Short mmCIF file of C-alpha atoms and ligand atoms in Angstrom, two decimals:
data_model
loop_
_atom_site.label_atom_id
_atom_site.label_comp_id
_atom_site.label_asym_id
_atom_site.label_seq_id
_atom_site.Cartn_x
_atom_site.Cartn_y
_atom_site.Cartn_z
CA MET J 1 41.91 -14.92 73.26
CA ILE J 2 38.37 -16.29 73.63
CA ARG J 3 38.83 -19.96 74.32
CA HIS J 4 35.38 -21.21 75.17
CA ILE J 5 31.80 -20.01 75.21
CA GLU J 6 29.23 -21.85 77.24
CA ILE J 7 25.59 -21.14 76.46
CA ARG J 8 22.82 -22.16 78.78
CA GLN J 9 19.05 -21.89 78.58
CA LEU J 10 17.63 -21.64 82.07
CA GLU J 11 14.16 -21.99 83.40
CA VAL J 12 14.02 -20.09 86.66
CA PRO J 13 10.81 -20.40 88.69
CA VAL J 14 8.83 -17.20 89.31
CA ARG J 15 7.01 -16.32 92.53
CA GLU J 16 3.84 -15.45 90.61
CA PRO J 17 3.02 -14.94 86.94
CA PHE J 18 3.85 -11.44 85.65
CA VAL J 19 1.15 -9.99 83.37
CA ALA J 20 1.67 -7.10 80.96
CA ALA J 21 -0.17 -5.93 77.81
CA HIS J 22 2.24 -8.02 75.71
CA GLY J 23 1.63 -11.27 77.61
CA THR J 24 2.12 -13.37 80.73
CA THR J 25 5.46 -14.65 82.07
CA THR J 26 4.85 -17.83 84.09
CA SER J 27 8.43 -19.06 84.39
CA ARG J 28 11.53 -17.15 83.45
CA GLU J 29 13.16 -18.90 80.54
CA ILE J 30 16.39 -16.97 80.07
CA VAL J 31 19.73 -17.52 78.34
CA VAL J 32 23.12 -16.92 79.91
CA VAL J 33 26.65 -17.24 78.50
CA ARG J 34 30.04 -17.83 80.09
CA ILE J 35 33.09 -16.74 78.14
CA ASP J 36 36.55 -18.07 79.06
CA THR J 37 39.52 -16.04 77.85
CA ASP J 38 43.27 -16.25 78.49
CA ASP J 39 42.77 -13.77 81.32
CA GLY J 40 39.82 -15.36 83.13
CA HIS J 41 36.11 -15.66 82.63
CA GLY J 42 32.86 -13.65 82.75
CA TRP J 43 29.13 -14.17 82.51
CA GLY J 44 26.51 -12.43 80.40
CA GLU J 45 22.76 -12.54 80.26
CA CYS J 46 20.42 -12.35 77.30
CA SER J 47 17.25 -10.76 78.73
CA ALA J 48 14.91 -11.80 75.91
CA LEU J 49 11.59 -12.85 77.35
CA PRO J 50 10.21 -16.43 76.94
CA ASP J 51 7.89 -15.28 74.12
CA PRO J 52 8.50 -12.89 71.17
CA THR J 53 5.92 -10.40 72.42
CA TYR J 54 7.82 -7.51 73.95
CA SER J 55 10.19 -7.56 70.94
CA ALA J 56 11.07 -10.05 68.20
CA GLU J 57 13.64 -11.87 70.29
CA PHE J 58 12.74 -14.73 72.66
CA ALA J 59 14.72 -17.03 74.89
CA ALA J 60 14.68 -20.24 72.87
CA GLY J 61 15.43 -18.30 69.66
CA ALA J 62 18.27 -16.43 71.40
CA PHE J 63 19.78 -19.73 72.52
CA LEU J 64 19.89 -20.92 68.88
CA ILE J 65 21.29 -17.73 67.47
CA LEU J 66 23.93 -17.56 70.16
CA ASP J 67 24.87 -21.17 69.76
CA GLU J 68 24.86 -21.44 65.95
CA GLU J 69 25.72 -17.95 64.71
CA LEU J 70 27.08 -15.50 67.28
CA ALA J 71 29.35 -17.47 69.60
CA PRO J 72 31.24 -19.24 66.74
CA ARG J 73 32.09 -15.79 65.29
CA LEU J 74 33.92 -14.85 68.52
CA LEU J 75 35.71 -18.13 69.33
CA GLY J 76 39.43 -18.07 68.89
CA TYR J 77 39.64 -14.28 68.47
CA ASP J 78 41.42 -11.82 70.71
CA LEU J 79 38.64 -9.28 71.30
CA GLY J 80 37.78 -6.70 73.93
CA PRO J 81 34.13 -5.95 74.90
CA GLU J 82 34.11 -2.79 72.85
CA GLN J 83 34.84 -4.82 69.69
CA VAL J 84 31.93 -7.29 70.05
CA THR J 85 29.27 -5.18 68.42
CA ALA J 86 31.37 -4.57 65.29
CA ARG J 87 32.46 -8.22 65.12
CA LEU J 88 28.85 -9.43 65.22
CA SER J 89 27.41 -6.76 62.94
CA MET J 90 27.13 -9.10 59.94
CA VAL J 91 24.39 -10.89 61.82
CA ALA J 92 21.22 -8.84 61.54
CA GLY J 93 19.25 -7.75 64.59
CA ASN J 94 19.23 -9.82 67.81
CA PRO J 95 20.53 -7.06 70.06
CA MET J 96 19.66 -9.00 73.28
CA ALA J 97 21.62 -12.06 72.25
CA LYS J 98 24.60 -9.89 71.21
CA ALA J 99 24.34 -8.01 74.51
CA ALA J 100 24.91 -11.23 76.44
CA LEU J 101 28.27 -11.88 74.74
CA GLU J 102 29.38 -8.27 75.27
CA MET J 103 28.34 -8.48 78.94
CA ALA J 104 30.36 -11.66 79.44
CA LEU J 105 33.45 -10.24 77.88
CA LEU J 106 33.05 -7.02 79.84
CA ASP J 107 32.70 -9.03 83.08
CA ALA J 108 35.87 -10.99 82.28
CA SER J 109 37.84 -7.90 81.46
CA LEU J 110 36.65 -5.92 84.54
CA ARG J 111 37.49 -8.86 86.81
CA ALA J 112 40.94 -9.06 85.27
CA ASP J 113 41.37 -5.31 85.92
CA ASP J 114 39.82 -5.52 89.45
CA ARG J 115 37.23 -2.81 88.51
CA SER J 116 33.55 -2.70 89.09
CA LEU J 117 31.09 -2.02 86.30
CA ALA J 118 29.82 1.13 88.04
CA GLU J 119 33.37 2.54 88.20
CA PHE J 120 33.98 1.61 84.55
CA LEU J 121 30.75 3.29 83.42
CA GLY J 122 31.53 6.47 85.41
CA ALA J 123 28.70 6.12 87.93
CA GLU J 124 28.91 8.41 90.89
CA ALA J 125 26.00 7.45 93.12
CA SER J 126 26.51 4.80 95.79
CA HIS J 127 22.75 4.09 96.00
CA VAL J 128 19.79 4.40 93.62
CA PRO J 129 16.10 4.50 94.51
CA ALA J 130 14.44 1.11 94.18
CA GLY J 131 11.43 0.79 91.82
CA ALA J 132 9.10 -2.16 91.34
CA ALA J 133 6.96 -2.83 88.29
CA VAL J 134 3.58 -4.44 89.06
CA GLY J 135 1.78 -6.51 86.41
CA LEU J 136 -1.84 -6.40 85.34
CA ALA J 137 -4.15 -7.87 87.98
CA PRO J 138 -7.63 -7.40 89.39
CA LEU J 139 -7.75 -4.30 91.57
CA ASP J 140 -7.90 -6.15 94.87
CA THR J 141 -4.86 -8.23 93.99
CA LEU J 142 -3.03 -5.17 92.74
CA LEU J 143 -3.70 -3.20 95.95
CA THR J 144 -2.48 -6.13 98.03
CA ARG J 145 0.70 -6.41 96.01
CA VAL J 146 1.42 -2.70 96.21
CA GLU J 147 0.72 -2.74 99.90
CA SER J 148 3.42 -5.35 100.40
CA LEU J 149 5.84 -3.46 98.17
CA ALA J 150 5.29 -0.29 100.23
CA GLU J 151 5.90 -2.33 103.38
CA ALA J 152 9.11 -3.68 101.87
CA GLY J 153 10.29 -0.07 101.46
CA TYR J 154 9.58 0.68 97.82
CA ARG J 155 8.76 4.34 97.24
CA ARG J 156 7.91 4.00 93.59
CA VAL J 157 5.84 1.48 91.67
CA LYS J 158 5.21 1.23 87.92
CA ALA J 159 1.83 -0.16 87.19
CA LYS J 160 1.15 -1.92 83.97
CA VAL J 161 -1.95 -0.52 82.22
CA MET J 162 -3.98 -1.30 79.07
CA PRO J 163 -7.41 -0.39 77.73
CA GLY J 164 -9.98 -1.41 80.35
CA HIS J 165 -7.32 -1.41 83.10
CA ASP J 166 -6.54 2.25 83.17
CA VAL J 167 -7.75 5.45 84.89
CA ALA J 168 -9.94 3.88 87.61
CA VAL J 169 -7.26 1.38 88.64
CA VAL J 170 -4.50 3.99 88.73
CA ALA J 171 -6.71 6.49 90.59
CA ALA J 172 -7.42 3.78 93.20
CA LEU J 173 -3.69 3.17 93.63
CA LEU J 174 -2.96 6.90 94.01
CA ASP J 175 -5.82 7.31 96.44
CA ARG J 176 -4.73 4.37 98.65
CA PHE J 177 -0.96 5.03 98.59
CA ASP J 178 -0.53 8.77 98.76
CA GLN J 179 3.17 8.49 99.79
CA LEU J 180 4.04 6.38 96.82
CA GLU J 181 5.32 7.56 93.49
CA VAL J 182 3.20 5.94 90.80
CA GLN J 183 4.29 5.55 87.14
CA VAL J 184 2.38 3.70 84.47
CA ASP J 185 3.48 1.56 81.49
CA ALA J 186 1.05 0.60 78.74
CA ASN J 187 3.56 -1.29 76.50
CA GLY J 188 2.03 0.46 73.49
CA SER J 189 -1.42 -0.90 74.04
CA PHE J 190 -3.45 2.32 73.62
CA GLY J 191 -4.50 3.56 70.14
CA SER J 192 -6.08 6.51 68.37
CA ALA J 193 -9.40 5.95 70.16
CA HIS J 194 -7.70 6.47 73.54
CA LEU J 195 -6.00 9.83 73.21
CA GLU J 196 -8.43 11.56 75.62
CA LEU J 197 -8.24 8.64 78.03
CA VAL J 198 -4.43 8.62 78.05
CA GLY J 199 -4.45 12.41 78.54
CA GLU J 200 -6.66 11.93 81.59
CA LEU J 201 -4.38 9.09 82.90
CA ALA J 202 -1.42 11.47 82.64
CA SER J 203 -3.20 14.17 84.66
CA ILE J 204 -4.28 12.28 87.82
CA GLY J 205 -1.00 12.35 89.71
CA ILE J 206 1.31 9.83 88.06
CA THR J 207 4.98 10.87 87.62
CA ALA J 208 5.71 9.11 84.26
CA LEU J 209 3.75 7.58 81.45
CA GLU J 210 5.66 4.90 79.53
CA GLN J 211 5.02 3.84 75.94
CA PRO J 212 1.30 4.61 75.86
CA PHE J 213 1.09 4.03 72.09
CA ALA J 214 2.73 1.56 69.79
CA ALA J 215 6.14 2.67 68.57
CA ARG J 216 4.86 3.24 65.04
CA GLN J 217 2.08 5.61 66.18
CA LEU J 218 4.27 8.64 66.19
CA ASP J 219 1.49 11.15 65.55
CA LEU J 220 -0.37 10.06 68.74
CA ALA J 221 2.79 10.36 70.83
CA VAL J 222 3.40 13.87 69.45
CA LYS J 223 -0.17 14.98 70.40
CA LEU J 224 0.28 13.53 73.88
CA VAL J 225 3.69 15.17 74.48
CA GLU J 226 2.19 18.56 73.48
CA ARG J 227 -0.54 18.40 75.99
CA CYS J 228 1.06 16.39 78.82
CA ARG J 229 3.18 17.66 81.66
CA VAL J 230 4.41 14.32 82.98
CA PRO J 231 7.32 12.67 81.13
CA VAL J 232 6.16 10.55 78.22
CA VAL J 233 8.78 7.78 78.27
CA ALA J 234 9.76 5.96 75.12
CA ASP J 235 10.53 2.33 75.84
CA GLU J 236 9.83 -0.12 72.98
CA ALA J 237 10.21 2.83 70.54
CA ALA J 238 13.69 3.69 71.90
CA GLU J 239 15.40 0.81 70.17
CA SER J 240 18.53 2.69 69.06
CA LEU J 241 20.31 6.02 69.26
CA ASP J 242 18.92 6.84 65.77
CA ALA J 243 15.35 5.99 66.83
CA VAL J 244 15.65 8.27 69.86
CA ASP J 245 17.01 11.01 67.64
CA ARG J 246 14.06 10.70 65.32
CA LEU J 247 11.54 10.71 68.19
CA ARG J 248 13.23 13.67 69.76
CA LEU J 249 13.19 15.71 66.53
CA ALA J 250 9.54 14.85 66.07
CA ASN J 251 8.79 15.87 69.67
CA ALA J 252 7.35 12.37 70.23
CA LEU J 253 8.96 11.75 73.63
CA SER J 254 10.00 13.59 76.70
CA ALA J 255 12.07 10.84 78.41
CA VAL J 256 13.73 7.58 77.53
CA SER J 257 13.76 4.14 79.13
CA VAL J 258 17.27 2.65 78.72
CA LYS J 259 17.48 -1.09 78.50
CA PRO J 260 21.00 -2.38 77.83
CA ALA J 261 19.66 -5.61 76.30
CA ARG J 262 17.44 -3.89 73.79
CA LEU J 263 20.22 -1.60 72.68
CA GLY J 264 22.72 -4.43 72.13
CA GLY J 265 24.67 -4.06 75.35
CA VAL J 266 25.80 -2.02 78.32
CA LEU J 267 28.23 0.07 76.19
CA ALA J 268 25.39 1.14 73.84
CA ALA J 269 23.35 1.95 76.93
CA ARG J 270 26.09 4.22 78.22
CA ALA J 271 26.30 5.93 74.78
CA MET J 272 22.54 6.45 74.97
CA HIS J 273 22.95 7.96 78.40
CA ASP J 274 25.62 10.39 77.25
CA LYS J 275 23.66 11.42 74.19
CA CYS J 276 20.35 12.00 76.08
CA ARG J 277 22.09 13.81 78.93
CA ASN J 278 23.61 16.23 76.43
CA ALA J 279 20.18 16.76 74.98
CA ASP J 280 18.57 17.28 78.45
CA LEU J 281 16.38 14.21 78.05
CA PRO J 282 15.71 12.54 81.36
CA LEU J 283 16.33 8.79 81.58
CA THR J 284 14.93 5.84 83.44
CA ALA J 285 16.54 2.40 83.73
CA GLY J 286 14.20 -0.28 82.32
CA GLY J 287 14.05 -3.80 83.59
CA MET J 288 13.42 -7.06 81.71
CA LEU J 289 12.69 -9.49 84.59
CA GLU J 290 16.42 -10.27 84.74
CA THR J 291 18.27 -12.61 87.10
CA GLY J 292 20.61 -11.15 89.67
CA LEU J 293 23.25 -11.01 86.92
CA GLY J 294 21.25 -8.62 84.70
CA ARG J 295 20.07 -6.71 87.78
CA HIS J 296 23.65 -5.95 88.80
CA ALA J 297 24.34 -4.42 85.37
CA LEU J 298 21.11 -2.40 85.58
CA ALA J 299 21.93 -1.05 89.03
CA ALA J 300 25.38 0.11 87.93
CA LEU J 301 23.91 1.80 84.86
CA ALA J 302 21.13 3.49 86.88
CA ALA J 303 23.82 5.12 89.06
CA LEU J 304 24.85 7.32 86.10
CA PRO J 305 23.76 10.95 86.61
CA GLY J 306 21.37 11.11 83.66
CA PHE J 307 18.97 8.55 85.28
CA THR J 308 16.76 11.13 87.02
CA ILE J 309 13.50 9.18 86.83
CA THR J 310 13.23 6.31 89.22
CA GLY J 311 13.64 3.07 87.23
CA ASP J 312 12.89 -0.66 87.52
CA VAL J 313 15.88 -1.41 89.79
CA SER J 314 14.84 -4.02 92.33
CA PRO J 315 16.29 -7.29 93.61
CA ALA J 316 15.57 -10.26 91.27
CA ALA J 317 14.20 -12.12 94.28
CA ARG J 318 11.08 -10.02 93.88
CA TRP J 319 9.93 -12.34 91.09
CA LEU J 320 12.41 -15.17 90.87
CA THR J 321 13.03 -18.08 93.17
CA ASP J 322 16.18 -20.21 92.98
CA ASP J 323 18.09 -17.51 91.09
CA PRO J 324 21.65 -18.83 90.76
CA TRP J 325 23.22 -15.35 90.91
CA PRO J 326 23.95 -13.09 93.87
CA ASP J 327 21.15 -10.54 94.24
CA LEU J 328 21.12 -6.78 94.77
CA ASP J 329 21.03 -5.40 98.29
CA MET J 330 18.09 -3.18 99.18
CA ALA J 331 17.44 -1.25 102.34
CA GLY J 332 15.21 1.73 103.20
CA GLY J 333 13.96 1.90 99.59
CA LEU J 334 17.47 2.19 98.20
CA ILE J 335 19.57 -0.23 96.16
CA THR J 336 23.26 -0.39 96.88
CA VAL J 337 25.21 0.12 93.65
CA PRO J 338 27.44 -2.97 93.39
CA THR J 339 31.15 -2.36 93.80
CA ARG J 340 32.51 -5.88 93.39
CA PRO J 341 35.03 -6.40 90.55
CA GLY J 342 33.23 -7.28 87.33
CA ILE J 343 29.44 -7.38 87.25
CA ALA J 344 27.77 -9.88 89.63
CA GLY J 345 30.34 -12.50 90.50
CA ASP J 346 29.75 -16.20 89.84
CA PRO J 347 26.48 -18.14 90.00
CA ASP J 348 25.92 -20.87 92.56
CA PRO J 349 27.00 -23.95 90.51
CA ALA J 350 24.45 -26.32 91.93
CA ARG J 351 21.60 -23.91 91.53
CA LEU J 352 22.73 -23.10 87.99
CA ASP J 353 22.72 -26.78 87.05
CA ALA J 354 19.32 -27.23 88.69
CA VAL J 355 17.64 -24.58 86.47
CA THR J 356 19.59 -25.33 83.26
CA VAL J 357 17.34 -26.97 80.65
CA LYS J 358 19.68 -26.82 77.63
CA GLN J 359 23.39 -26.33 77.02
CA GLY J 360 25.06 -25.12 73.78
CA GLN J 361 27.76 -26.81 71.83
CA ALA J 362 29.38 -23.77 70.27
CA GLY J 363 32.75 -24.17 72.04
CA ARG J 364 33.13 -27.80 71.15
CA ARG J 365 32.24 -27.36 67.49
CA ARG J 366 35.43 -25.40 66.95
CA GLY J 367 37.42 -27.91 68.92
CA ASN J 368 38.05 -25.58 71.82
MG1 LIG W 401 8.17 -0.62 79.54
#
């Protein structure tokens, strides 16, 4: 039975602001939950960003919905992780908040069974290639950042792009780092005026082009997929299995970025993997500037065989300082797929308290 749910809003310092077409992240507000059951406990992360720019969810809003609506609907029930989505379905939307609760219950159940998440998901690989996303920045700064990533062993970077920060910048990256795999991500910032430009961007040597147009601009994506040989990756547009089906039937994508949080949890992410693999759609594992907790889940997922495009799997220490969770291990450009029971283990209690800015009352309200 679920005896207690602790909800915390954290503010984890970042090494430097991360800039994408949808906004700038200057400190990582993020919400985590701990669930205590009769069998033990587990932790889950809600990866919603500090602002409602990437999607409608944001950290402070997620804290409220978890505390007031979602956690109370689980308290006192005897539920497994696979029952969370159905139990919370009467609350509309909020997949990232719901994913946190599912992750915590999954962590608790895996720990009780002494199984790792990778084993549970059916992952076979012991290592996955590391990939780093680099935010928008002036070209000099960008080149310096990518230089240090290459020195740290990364073989792939994903550069954020937007109108005005496009072909010339990416061409400079490709020119300077000819050993590096370069992908780009526009976060839907190009429009109908940019079809030629995006076509050119796709043809200069990048290996993947993520969400060039807004999710609703299906006709533009179709035109690009027709003329483009590199994978056109749906990220923001791939919000559900149904959405991916629609895009696939319309020929509006050629690969999918899988983010467990956006889909409502790790279990939905595995279902997306299975579906896309059956349809021969290549996958990439998408990051959300997670803590070490979310990163552990992402690394386990990325070890599934359908993830054939290098994803955003990198240690959280790349952008966070004072992260309470254990981090991923990386050596020689490879991330070790975690094998510990559960997902990421426990946070450092002192660090966790130090970065906690708010704690929820959901458990106490029901008298647990
Ligand atoms: Mg993206």
